[in-house]
PDB file of C-alpha atoms in Angstrom:
ATOM      1  CA  MET A   1      89.465 113.420  34.202  1.00  0.00           C
ATOM      2  CA  GLN A   2      93.044 114.614  34.724  1.00  0.00           C
ATOM      3  CA  THR A   3      92.510 114.802  38.514  1.00  0.00           C
ATOM      4  CA  THR A   4      91.252 111.215  38.547  1.00  0.00           C
ATOM      5  CA  LEU A   5      94.350 110.016  36.698  1.00  0.00           C
ATOM      6  CA  ILE A   6      96.612 111.867  39.141  1.00  0.00           C
ATOM      7  CA  VAL A   7      94.809 110.324  42.138  1.00  0.00           C
ATOM      8  CA  ILE A   8      95.080 106.841  40.618  1.00  0.00           C
ATOM      9  CA  ALA A   9      98.789 107.348  39.884  1.00  0.00           C
ATOM     10  CA  VAL A  10      99.440 108.497  43.469  1.00  0.00           C
ATOM     11  CA  LEU A  11      97.539 105.487  44.859  1.00  0.00           C
ATOM     12  CA  ILE A  12      99.443 103.020  42.688  1.00  0.00           C
ATOM     13  CA  THR A  13     102.768 104.625  43.594  1.00  0.00           C
ATOM     14  CA  SER A  14     101.871 104.488  47.301  1.00  0.00           C
ATOM     15  CA  ILE A  15     100.965 100.808  47.071  1.00  0.00           C
ATOM     16  CA  ILE A  16     104.237  99.987  45.321  1.00  0.00           C
ATOM     17  CA  ILE A  17     106.281 101.870  47.930  1.00  0.00           C
ATOM     18  CA  PHE A  18     104.378 100.249  50.823  1.00  0.00           C
ATOM     19  CA  ARG A  19     104.908  96.775  49.332  1.00  0.00           C
ATOM     20  CA  TYR A  20     108.634  97.431  48.850  1.00  0.00           C
ATOM     21  CA  ILE A  21     109.027  98.551  52.478  1.00  0.00           C
ATOM     22  CA  ALA A  22     107.049  95.564  53.785  1.00  0.00           C
ATOM     23  CA  MET A  23     109.122  93.100  51.738  1.00  0.00           C
ATOM     24  CA  ALA A  24     112.357  94.715  52.944  1.00  0.00           C
ATOM     25  CA  LYS A  25     111.240  94.276  56.574  1.00  0.00           C
ATOM     26  CA  ILE A  26     110.360  90.612  56.030  1.00  0.00           C
ATOM     27  CA  LYS A  27     113.680  89.893  54.300  1.00  0.00           C
ATOM     28  CA  ASN A  28     115.562  91.498  57.178  1.00  0.00           C
ATOM     29  CA  ALA A  29     113.812  89.396  59.833  1.00  0.00           C
ATOM     30  CA  PRO A  30     116.541  88.064  62.107  1.00  0.00           C
ATOM     31  CA  MET A  31     117.432  84.404  62.375  1.00  0.00           C
ATOM     32  CA  VAL A  32     116.200  82.985  65.667  1.00  0.00           C
ATOM     33  CA  ALA A  33     118.172  80.238  67.405  1.00  0.00           C
ATOM     34  CA  ASP A  34     116.338  76.949  67.803  1.00  0.00           C
ATOM     35  CA  HIS A  35     114.912  76.054  71.205  1.00  0.00           C
ATOM     36  CA  GLU A  36     116.908  73.372  73.023  1.00  0.00           C
ATOM     37  CA  LYS A  37     114.033  70.885  72.515  1.00  0.00           C
ATOM     38  CA  VAL A  38     113.955  71.298  68.705  1.00  0.00           C
ATOM     39  CA  LEU A  39     115.450  68.272  66.944  1.00  0.00           C
ATOM     40  CA  THR A  40     117.897  68.978  64.130  1.00  0.00           C
ATOM     41  CA  LEU A  41     117.077  66.336  61.553  1.00  0.00           C
ATOM     42  CA  THR A  42     119.427  65.030  58.873  1.00  0.00           C
ATOM     43  CA  ASP A  43     119.273  62.319  56.249  1.00  0.00           C
ATOM     44  CA  LYS A  44     121.233  60.103  58.661  1.00  0.00           C
ATOM     45  CA  ASN A  45     119.113  60.555  61.812  1.00  0.00           C
ATOM     46  CA  PHE A  46     115.650  61.255  60.378  1.00  0.00           C
ATOM     47  CA  GLN A  47     114.251  57.736  60.609  1.00  0.00           C
ATOM     48  CA  GLN A  48     115.587  57.165  64.138  1.00  0.00           C
ATOM     49  CA  GLN A  49     114.389  60.570  65.422  1.00  0.00           C
ATOM     50  CA  THR A  50     110.830  60.141  64.091  1.00  0.00           C
ATOM     51  CA  LYS A  51     110.403  56.513  65.204  1.00  0.00           C
ATOM     52  CA  ASN A  52     108.046  55.779  68.151  1.00  0.00           C
ATOM     53  CA  LYS A  53     107.042  59.418  68.632  1.00  0.00           C
ATOM     54  CA  VAL A  54     105.023  62.285  67.216  1.00  0.00           C
ATOM     55  CA  VAL A  55     107.223  64.825  65.443  1.00  0.00           C
ATOM     56  CA  LEU A  56     106.196  68.032  63.689  1.00  0.00           C
ATOM     57  CA  VAL A  57     108.934  68.519  61.079  1.00  0.00           C
ATOM     58  CA  ASP A  58     109.621  71.958  59.615  1.00  0.00           C
ATOM     59  CA  PHE A  59     111.200  71.921  56.134  1.00  0.00           C
ATOM     60  CA  TRP A  60     112.907  75.318  55.844  1.00  0.00           C
ATOM     61  CA  ALA A  61     115.789  77.307  54.324  1.00  0.00           C
ATOM     62  CA  THR A  62     117.868  80.235  55.551  1.00  0.00           C
ATOM     63  CA  TRP A  63     116.841  82.458  52.625  1.00  0.00           C
ATOM     64  CA  CYS A  64     113.088  81.915  53.270  1.00  0.00           C
ATOM     65  CA  ALA A  65     111.542  84.909  55.079  1.00  0.00           C
ATOM     66  CA  PRO A  66     108.319  83.071  56.076  1.00  0.00           C
ATOM     67  CA  CYS A  67     110.526  80.291  57.497  1.00  0.00           C
ATOM     68  CA  ARG A  68     112.327  82.840  59.662  1.00  0.00           C
ATOM     69  CA  MET A  69     108.938  84.122  60.812  1.00  0.00           C
ATOM     70  CA  MET A  70     107.905  80.578  61.819  1.00  0.00           C
ATOM     71  CA  ALA A  71     111.031  79.925  63.915  1.00  0.00           C
ATOM     72  CA  PRO A  72     109.795  81.673  67.096  1.00  0.00           C
ATOM     73  CA  VAL A  73     106.401  79.963  66.758  1.00  0.00           C
ATOM     74  CA  LEU A  74     108.066  76.550  66.480  1.00  0.00           C
ATOM     75  CA  ASN A  75     110.263  77.354  69.481  1.00  0.00           C
ATOM     76  CA  ASP A  76     107.121  78.136  71.490  1.00  0.00           C
ATOM     77  CA  VAL A  77     105.478  74.906  70.345  1.00  0.00           C
ATOM     78  CA  ALA A  78     108.586  72.882  71.250  1.00  0.00           C
ATOM     79  CA  SER A  79     108.728  74.443  74.718  1.00  0.00           C
ATOM     80  CA  GLU A  80     105.118  73.410  75.431  1.00  0.00           C
ATOM     81  CA  LEU A  81     105.380  69.806  74.215  1.00  0.00           C
ATOM     82  CA  SER A  82     106.128  66.940  76.541  1.00  0.00           C
ATOM     83  CA  GLY A  83     106.318  63.174  76.419  1.00  0.00           C
ATOM     84  CA  SER A  84     106.798  61.676  72.993  1.00  0.00           C
ATOM     85  CA  SER A  85     105.808  64.801  71.015  1.00  0.00           C
ATOM     86  CA  HIS A  86     108.579  66.873  69.454  1.00  0.00           C
ATOM     87  CA  VAL A  87     109.398  69.551  66.895  1.00  0.00           C
ATOM     88  CA  GLY A  88     112.125  68.861  64.339  1.00  0.00           C
ATOM     89  CA  LYS A  89     113.677  70.901  61.549  1.00  0.00           C
ATOM     90  CA  VAL A  90     115.170  69.951  58.183  1.00  0.00           C
ATOM     91  CA  ASN A  91     117.256  72.500  56.297  1.00  0.00           C
ATOM     92  CA  ILE A  92     116.332  71.737  52.690  1.00  0.00           C
ATOM     93  CA  GLU A  93     119.516  73.346  51.381  1.00  0.00           C
ATOM     94  CA  GLN A  94     121.616  70.797  53.259  1.00  0.00           C
ATOM     95  CA  TYR A  95     119.257  67.807  52.982  1.00  0.00           C
ATOM     96  CA  GLN A  96     117.627  68.094  49.573  1.00  0.00           C
ATOM     97  CA  SER A  97     117.118  64.333  49.501  1.00  0.00           C
ATOM     98  CA  LEU A  98     114.680  64.552  52.430  1.00  0.00           C
ATOM     99  CA  ALA A  99     112.764  67.389  50.763  1.00  0.00           C
ATOM    100  CA  GLN A 100     112.513  65.294  47.600  1.00  0.00           C
ATOM    101  CA  LYS A 101     111.550  62.130  49.498  1.00  0.00           C
ATOM    102  CA  PHE A 102     108.615  63.922  51.143  1.00  0.00           C
ATOM    103  CA  LYS A 103     107.711  65.897  48.009  1.00  0.00           C
ATOM    104  CA  VAL A 104     108.226  69.315  49.606  1.00  0.00           C
ATOM    105  CA  ARG A 105     107.406  71.812  46.844  1.00  0.00           C
ATOM    106  CA  SER A 106     107.279  75.069  48.810  1.00  0.00           C
ATOM    107  CA  ILE A 107     108.486  76.228  52.179  1.00  0.00           C
ATOM    108  CA  PRO A 108     107.806  76.435  54.980  1.00  0.00           C
ATOM    109  CA  THR A 109     106.193  73.014  54.861  1.00  0.00           C
ATOM    110  CA  LEU A 110     105.359  71.384  58.178  1.00  0.00           C
ATOM    111  CA  ILE A 111     104.764  67.633  58.162  1.00  0.00           C
ATOM    112  CA  LEU A 112     103.351  65.832  61.178  1.00  0.00           C
ATOM    113  CA  PHE A 113     104.768  62.337  61.641  1.00  0.00           C
ATOM    114  CA  LYS A 114     103.624  59.586  63.993  1.00  0.00           C
ATOM    115  CA  ASN A 115     105.908  56.574  64.333  1.00  0.00           C
ATOM    116  CA  GLY A 116     107.793  57.726  61.241  1.00  0.00           C
ATOM    117  CA  ALA A 117     104.688  57.891  59.014  1.00  0.00           C
ATOM    118  CA  GLU A 118     103.251  61.123  57.619  1.00  0.00           C
ATOM    119  CA  ILE A 119      99.905  61.959  59.217  1.00  0.00           C
ATOM    120  CA  ASN A 120      99.286  65.500  57.983  1.00  0.00           C
ATOM    121  CA  ARG A 121     101.015  68.436  56.300  1.00  0.00           C
ATOM    122  CA  PHE A 122     100.662  72.195  56.458  1.00  0.00           C
ATOM    123  CA  VAL A 123     102.155  74.754  54.076  1.00  0.00           C
ATOM    124  CA  GLY A 124     102.847  78.348  55.021  1.00  0.00           C
ATOM    125  CA  ILE A 125     102.758  80.263  58.264  1.00  0.00           C
ATOM    126  CA  LYS A 126     100.667  78.686  61.033  1.00  0.00           C
ATOM    127  CA  SER A 127      99.901  79.804  64.580  1.00  0.00           C
ATOM    128  CA  LYS A 128     101.165  78.144  67.733  1.00  0.00           C
ATOM    129  CA  GLU A 129      97.590  77.333  68.776  1.00  0.00           C
ATOM    130  CA  PHE A 130      96.820  75.667  65.442  1.00  0.00           C
ATOM    131  CA  LEU A 131      99.979  73.527  65.572  1.00  0.00           C
ATOM    132  CA  LEU A 132      99.453  72.474  69.201  1.00  0.00           C
ATOM    133  CA  LYS A 133      95.857  71.487  68.379  1.00  0.00           C
ATOM    134  CA  GLU A 134      96.978  69.393  65.388  1.00  0.00           C
ATOM    135  CA  ILE A 135      99.702  67.672  67.415  1.00  0.00           C
ATOM    136  CA  ALA A 136      97.208  66.940  70.225  1.00  0.00           C
ATOM    137  CA  LYS A 137      94.849  65.260  67.724  1.00  0.00           C
ATOM    138  CA  VAL A 138      97.575  62.761  66.794  1.00  0.00           C
ATOM    139  CA  GLY A 139      99.274  62.389  70.189  1.00  0.00           C
TER     140      GLY A 139
END
């Protein structure tokens, strides 16, 4: 009985330590610069930048580790898009009004717009292949 309790205690301690290390690595993920094709969206240019095109908009924040993990994926998506399809980003810390307008409750939230109207939304980390497929459906 005592051996079983010791084994369980060691397992629980190991899980806690592993989780702490994993969270520390995620929090320390570096900020990645946006690709030159990524649109920086603001409350002033949002309507104009999403009009007459397909735009996948990333609602993000600097303190959000999953958002930092999505940045390279979005850069890859932006580099592969052509024509009237684009990737845009909204920093919800700077443009809270846009996050409220589109009812963004958690981040990262990706909203796909066509001609300024919301077509679909995705919450959390998504793959490049998934996002390209969803954009192709609308484009």
